[in-house]
């Protein structure tokens, strides 16, 4: 709430409420704040300890994996079940690419993801 007022310059009128939504790497935290005449007051706090960015990453990897598996099943099998150190690096690289693409979607409508072990790339979009 302080960030909204001080950094963004968006005042909260007296009596107005604000929902603070913090979707972190491993948790989701939500707080409802009201601007009372004497300052900001927390009305409610909640969240989920088992939902965060890593869960979104896993869902995206699964979705994109379905696309890769159709076009290049052998490449996808190596990423899902790596058997060599090189394949394990490729798997980590794919997860890193997916995470970076997810974050890039905050600023761009689509983001490329290089498929390790292949010359192909796929695009993740906001839609």
PDB file of C-alpha atoms in Angstrom:
ATOM      1  CA  UNK A   1       0.000   0.000   0.000  1.00  0.00           C
ATOM      2  CA  UNK A   2       2.857   2.356   0.846  1.00  0.00           C
ATOM      3  CA  UNK A   3       4.465   1.536  -2.512  1.00  0.00           C
ATOM      4  CA  UNK A   4       1.231   2.423  -4.279  1.00  0.00           C
ATOM      5  CA  UNK A   5       1.070   5.810  -2.598  1.00  0.00           C
ATOM      6  CA  UNK A   6       4.721   6.826  -2.366  1.00  0.00           C
ATOM      7  CA  UNK A   7       6.317   5.254  -5.440  1.00  0.00           C
ATOM      8  CA  UNK A   8       3.451   5.078  -7.929  1.00  0.00           C
ATOM      9  CA  UNK A   9       1.906   8.321  -6.734  1.00  0.00           C
ATOM     10  CA  UNK A  10      -1.560   6.776  -6.611  1.00  0.00           C
ATOM     11  CA  UNK A  11      -3.332   8.075  -3.521  1.00  0.00           C
ATOM     12  CA  UNK A  12      -5.844   5.905  -1.686  1.00  0.00           C
ATOM     13  CA  UNK A  13      -8.789   8.078  -0.658  1.00  0.00           C
ATOM     14  CA  UNK A  14      -9.841   8.015   2.989  1.00  0.00           C
ATOM     15  CA  UNK A  15     -12.258   5.104   3.323  1.00  0.00           C
ATOM     16  CA  UNK A  16     -10.808   3.469   0.214  1.00  0.00           C
ATOM     17  CA  UNK A  17      -9.470  -0.063   0.195  1.00  0.00           C
ATOM     18  CA  UNK A  18      -6.581  -1.680  -1.580  1.00  0.00           C
ATOM     19  CA  UNK A  19      -5.875  -5.333  -2.278  1.00  0.00           C
ATOM     20  CA  UNK A  20      -2.172  -6.165  -2.042  1.00  0.00           C
ATOM     21  CA  UNK A  21      -1.413  -9.293  -4.058  1.00  0.00           C
ATOM     22  CA  UNK A  22       2.098 -10.720  -3.647  1.00  0.00           C
ATOM     23  CA  UNK A  23       2.661 -13.682  -5.916  1.00  0.00           C
ATOM     24  CA  UNK A  24       6.126 -14.794  -4.860  1.00  0.00           C
ATOM     25  CA  UNK A  25       8.371 -17.622  -5.936  1.00  0.00           C
ATOM     26  CA  UNK A  26       6.843 -20.153  -3.569  1.00  0.00           C
ATOM     27  CA  UNK A  27       3.849 -18.508  -1.889  1.00  0.00           C
ATOM     28  CA  UNK A  28       0.851 -16.303  -2.562  1.00  0.00           C
ATOM     29  CA  UNK A  29       0.149 -13.593   0.021  1.00  0.00           C
ATOM     30  CA  UNK A  30      -2.925 -11.352  -0.079  1.00  0.00           C
ATOM     31  CA  UNK A  31      -3.743  -8.411   2.207  1.00  0.00           C
ATOM     32  CA  UNK A  32      -6.691  -6.014   2.237  1.00  0.00           C
ATOM     33  CA  UNK A  33      -5.812  -2.536   3.516  1.00  0.00           C
ATOM     34  CA  UNK A  34      -8.146   0.404   4.204  1.00  0.00           C
ATOM     35  CA  UNK A  35      -7.111   4.037   4.399  1.00  0.00           C
ATOM     36  CA  UNK A  36      -8.613   5.311   7.647  1.00  0.00           C
ATOM     37  CA  UNK A  37      -8.364   8.968   8.726  1.00  0.00           C
ATOM     38  CA  UNK A  38      -5.397   8.060  10.956  1.00  0.00           C
ATOM     39  CA  UNK A  39      -3.519   5.961   8.368  1.00  0.00           C
ATOM     40  CA  UNK A  40      -3.520   2.580   6.683  1.00  0.00           C
ATOM     41  CA  UNK A  41      -5.212  -0.309   8.493  1.00  0.00           C
ATOM     42  CA  UNK A  42      -4.912  -3.999   7.622  1.00  0.00           C
ATOM     43  CA  UNK A  43      -8.390  -5.529   7.352  1.00  0.00           C
ATOM     44  CA  UNK A  44      -7.523  -9.071   6.304  1.00  0.00           C
ATOM     45  CA  UNK A  45      -4.524 -11.245   5.536  1.00  0.00           C
ATOM     46  CA  UNK A  46      -4.497 -14.552   3.695  1.00  0.00           C
ATOM     47  CA  UNK A  47      -2.687 -16.582   1.153  1.00  0.00           C
ATOM     48  CA  UNK A  48      -1.443 -19.972   0.131  1.00  0.00           C
ATOM     49  CA  UNK A  49       1.827 -21.502   1.251  1.00  0.00           C
ATOM     50  CA  UNK A  50       1.825 -24.032  -1.576  1.00  0.00           C
ATOM     51  CA  UNK A  51       1.292 -21.775  -4.597  1.00  0.00           C
ATOM     52  CA  UNK A  52       3.883 -19.532  -6.171  1.00  0.00           C
ATOM     53  CA  UNK A  53       5.885 -18.767  -9.252  1.00  0.00           C
ATOM     54  CA  UNK A  54       7.545 -22.181  -9.255  1.00  0.00           C
ATOM     55  CA  UNK A  55       4.087 -23.744  -9.686  1.00  0.00           C
ATOM     56  CA  UNK A  56       3.393 -21.494 -12.664  1.00  0.00           C
ATOM     57  CA  UNK A  57       6.786 -22.494 -14.091  1.00  0.00           C
ATOM     58  CA  UNK A  58       5.861 -26.182 -13.758  1.00  0.00           C
ATOM     59  CA  UNK A  59       2.488 -25.635 -15.440  1.00  0.00           C
ATOM     60  CA  UNK A  60       4.146 -23.762 -18.314  1.00  0.00           C
ATOM     61  CA  UNK A  61       6.799 -26.462 -18.727  1.00  0.00           C
ATOM     62  CA  UNK A  62       4.019 -29.052 -18.900  1.00  0.00           C
ATOM     63  CA  UNK A  63       2.016 -27.052 -21.442  1.00  0.00           C
ATOM     64  CA  UNK A  64       5.009 -26.267 -23.624  1.00  0.00           C
ATOM     65  CA  UNK A  65       6.197 -29.856 -23.257  1.00  0.00           C
ATOM     66  CA  UNK A  66       2.997 -31.043 -24.914  1.00  0.00           C
ATOM     67  CA  UNK A  67       3.815 -28.845 -27.899  1.00  0.00           C
ATOM     68  CA  UNK A  68       7.429 -30.024 -28.051  1.00  0.00           C
ATOM     69  CA  UNK A  69       6.386 -33.680 -27.663  1.00  0.00           C
ATOM     70  CA  UNK A  70       4.185 -33.433 -30.746  1.00  0.00           C
ATOM     71  CA  UNK A  71       6.918 -31.920 -32.922  1.00  0.00           C
ATOM     72  CA  UNK A  72       9.985 -33.603 -31.438  1.00  0.00           C
ATOM     73  CA  UNK A  73       9.094 -36.481 -29.115  1.00  0.00           C
ATOM     74  CA  UNK A  74      12.692 -37.650 -28.748  1.00  0.00           C
ATOM     75  CA  UNK A  75      13.849 -34.189 -27.651  1.00  0.00           C
ATOM     76  CA  UNK A  76      11.032 -33.943 -25.121  1.00  0.00           C
ATOM     77  CA  UNK A  77      11.835 -37.392 -23.702  1.00  0.00           C
ATOM     78  CA  UNK A  78      15.441 -36.295 -23.129  1.00  0.00           C
ATOM     79  CA  UNK A  79      14.216 -33.169 -21.317  1.00  0.00           C
ATOM     80  CA  UNK A  80      11.728 -35.106 -19.168  1.00  0.00           C
ATOM     81  CA  UNK A  81      13.991 -38.080 -18.407  1.00  0.00           C
ATOM     82  CA  UNK A  82      17.586 -36.873 -18.689  1.00  0.00           C
ATOM     83  CA  UNK A  83      20.107 -39.702 -18.585  1.00  0.00           C
ATOM     84  CA  UNK A  84      23.394 -37.894 -19.078  1.00  0.00           C
ATOM     85  CA  UNK A  85      24.926 -34.797 -17.488  1.00  0.00           C
ATOM     86  CA  UNK A  86      24.421 -32.958 -20.787  1.00  0.00           C
ATOM     87  CA  UNK A  87      20.731 -33.844 -20.845  1.00  0.00           C
ATOM     88  CA  UNK A  88      20.409 -32.738 -17.206  1.00  0.00           C
ATOM     89  CA  UNK A  89      21.939 -29.377 -18.179  1.00  0.00           C
ATOM     90  CA  UNK A  90      19.472 -29.143 -21.072  1.00  0.00           C
ATOM     91  CA  UNK A  91      16.583 -29.801 -18.690  1.00  0.00           C
ATOM     92  CA  UNK A  92      17.752 -27.035 -16.306  1.00  0.00           C
ATOM     93  CA  UNK A  93      18.294 -24.709 -19.264  1.00  0.00           C
ATOM     94  CA  UNK A  94      14.741 -25.358 -20.513  1.00  0.00           C
ATOM     95  CA  UNK A  95      13.273 -24.541 -17.081  1.00  0.00           C
ATOM     96  CA  UNK A  96      15.422 -21.390 -16.969  1.00  0.00           C
ATOM     97  CA  UNK A  97      14.222 -20.378 -20.446  1.00  0.00           C
ATOM     98  CA  UNK A  98      10.590 -20.924 -19.435  1.00  0.00           C
ATOM     99  CA  UNK A  99      11.003 -18.872 -16.238  1.00  0.00           C
ATOM    100  CA  UNK A 100      12.677 -16.035 -18.156  1.00  0.00           C
ATOM    101  CA  UNK A 101       9.922 -16.094 -20.792  1.00  0.00           C
ATOM    102  CA  UNK A 102       7.237 -15.959 -18.084  1.00  0.00           C
ATOM    103  CA  UNK A 103       8.891 -12.897 -16.579  1.00  0.00           C
ATOM    104  CA  UNK A 104       9.355 -11.293 -20.003  1.00  0.00           C
ATOM    105  CA  UNK A 105       5.583 -11.455 -20.550  1.00  0.00           C
ATOM    106  CA  UNK A 106       5.272  -8.653 -17.987  1.00  0.00           C
ATOM    107  CA  UNK A 107       6.840  -6.349 -20.568  1.00  0.00           C
ATOM    108  CA  UNK A 108       6.145  -7.967 -23.949  1.00  0.00           C
ATOM    109  CA  UNK A 109       3.212  -9.808 -25.566  1.00  0.00           C
ATOM    110  CA  UNK A 110       5.324 -12.869 -26.395  1.00  0.00           C
ATOM    111  CA  UNK A 111       8.650 -14.416 -25.467  1.00  0.00           C
ATOM    112  CA  UNK A 112      10.845 -16.942 -27.291  1.00  0.00           C
ATOM    113  CA  UNK A 113      11.986 -20.156 -25.632  1.00  0.00           C
ATOM    114  CA  UNK A 114      14.917 -22.037 -27.121  1.00  0.00           C
ATOM    115  CA  UNK A 115      14.437 -25.794 -26.942  1.00  0.00           C
ATOM    116  CA  UNK A 116      17.730 -27.280 -25.693  1.00  0.00           C
ATOM    117  CA  UNK A 117      18.995 -30.119 -27.850  1.00  0.00           C
ATOM    118  CA  UNK A 118      17.141 -28.714 -30.847  1.00  0.00           C
ATOM    119  CA  UNK A 119      17.451 -25.889 -33.335  1.00  0.00           C
ATOM    120  CA  UNK A 120      13.803 -25.004 -32.709  1.00  0.00           C
ATOM    121  CA  UNK A 121      12.256 -22.354 -30.522  1.00  0.00           C
ATOM    122  CA  UNK A 122       8.689 -21.881 -29.380  1.00  0.00           C
ATOM    123  CA  UNK A 123       6.948 -18.710 -28.311  1.00  0.00           C
ATOM    124  CA  UNK A 124       5.067 -18.200 -25.087  1.00  0.00           C
ATOM    125  CA  UNK A 125       2.337 -15.568 -25.356  1.00  0.00           C
ATOM    126  CA  UNK A 126       0.056 -13.832 -22.913  1.00  0.00           C
ATOM    127  CA  UNK A 127      -2.957 -15.548 -24.448  1.00  0.00           C
TER     128      UNK A 127
END
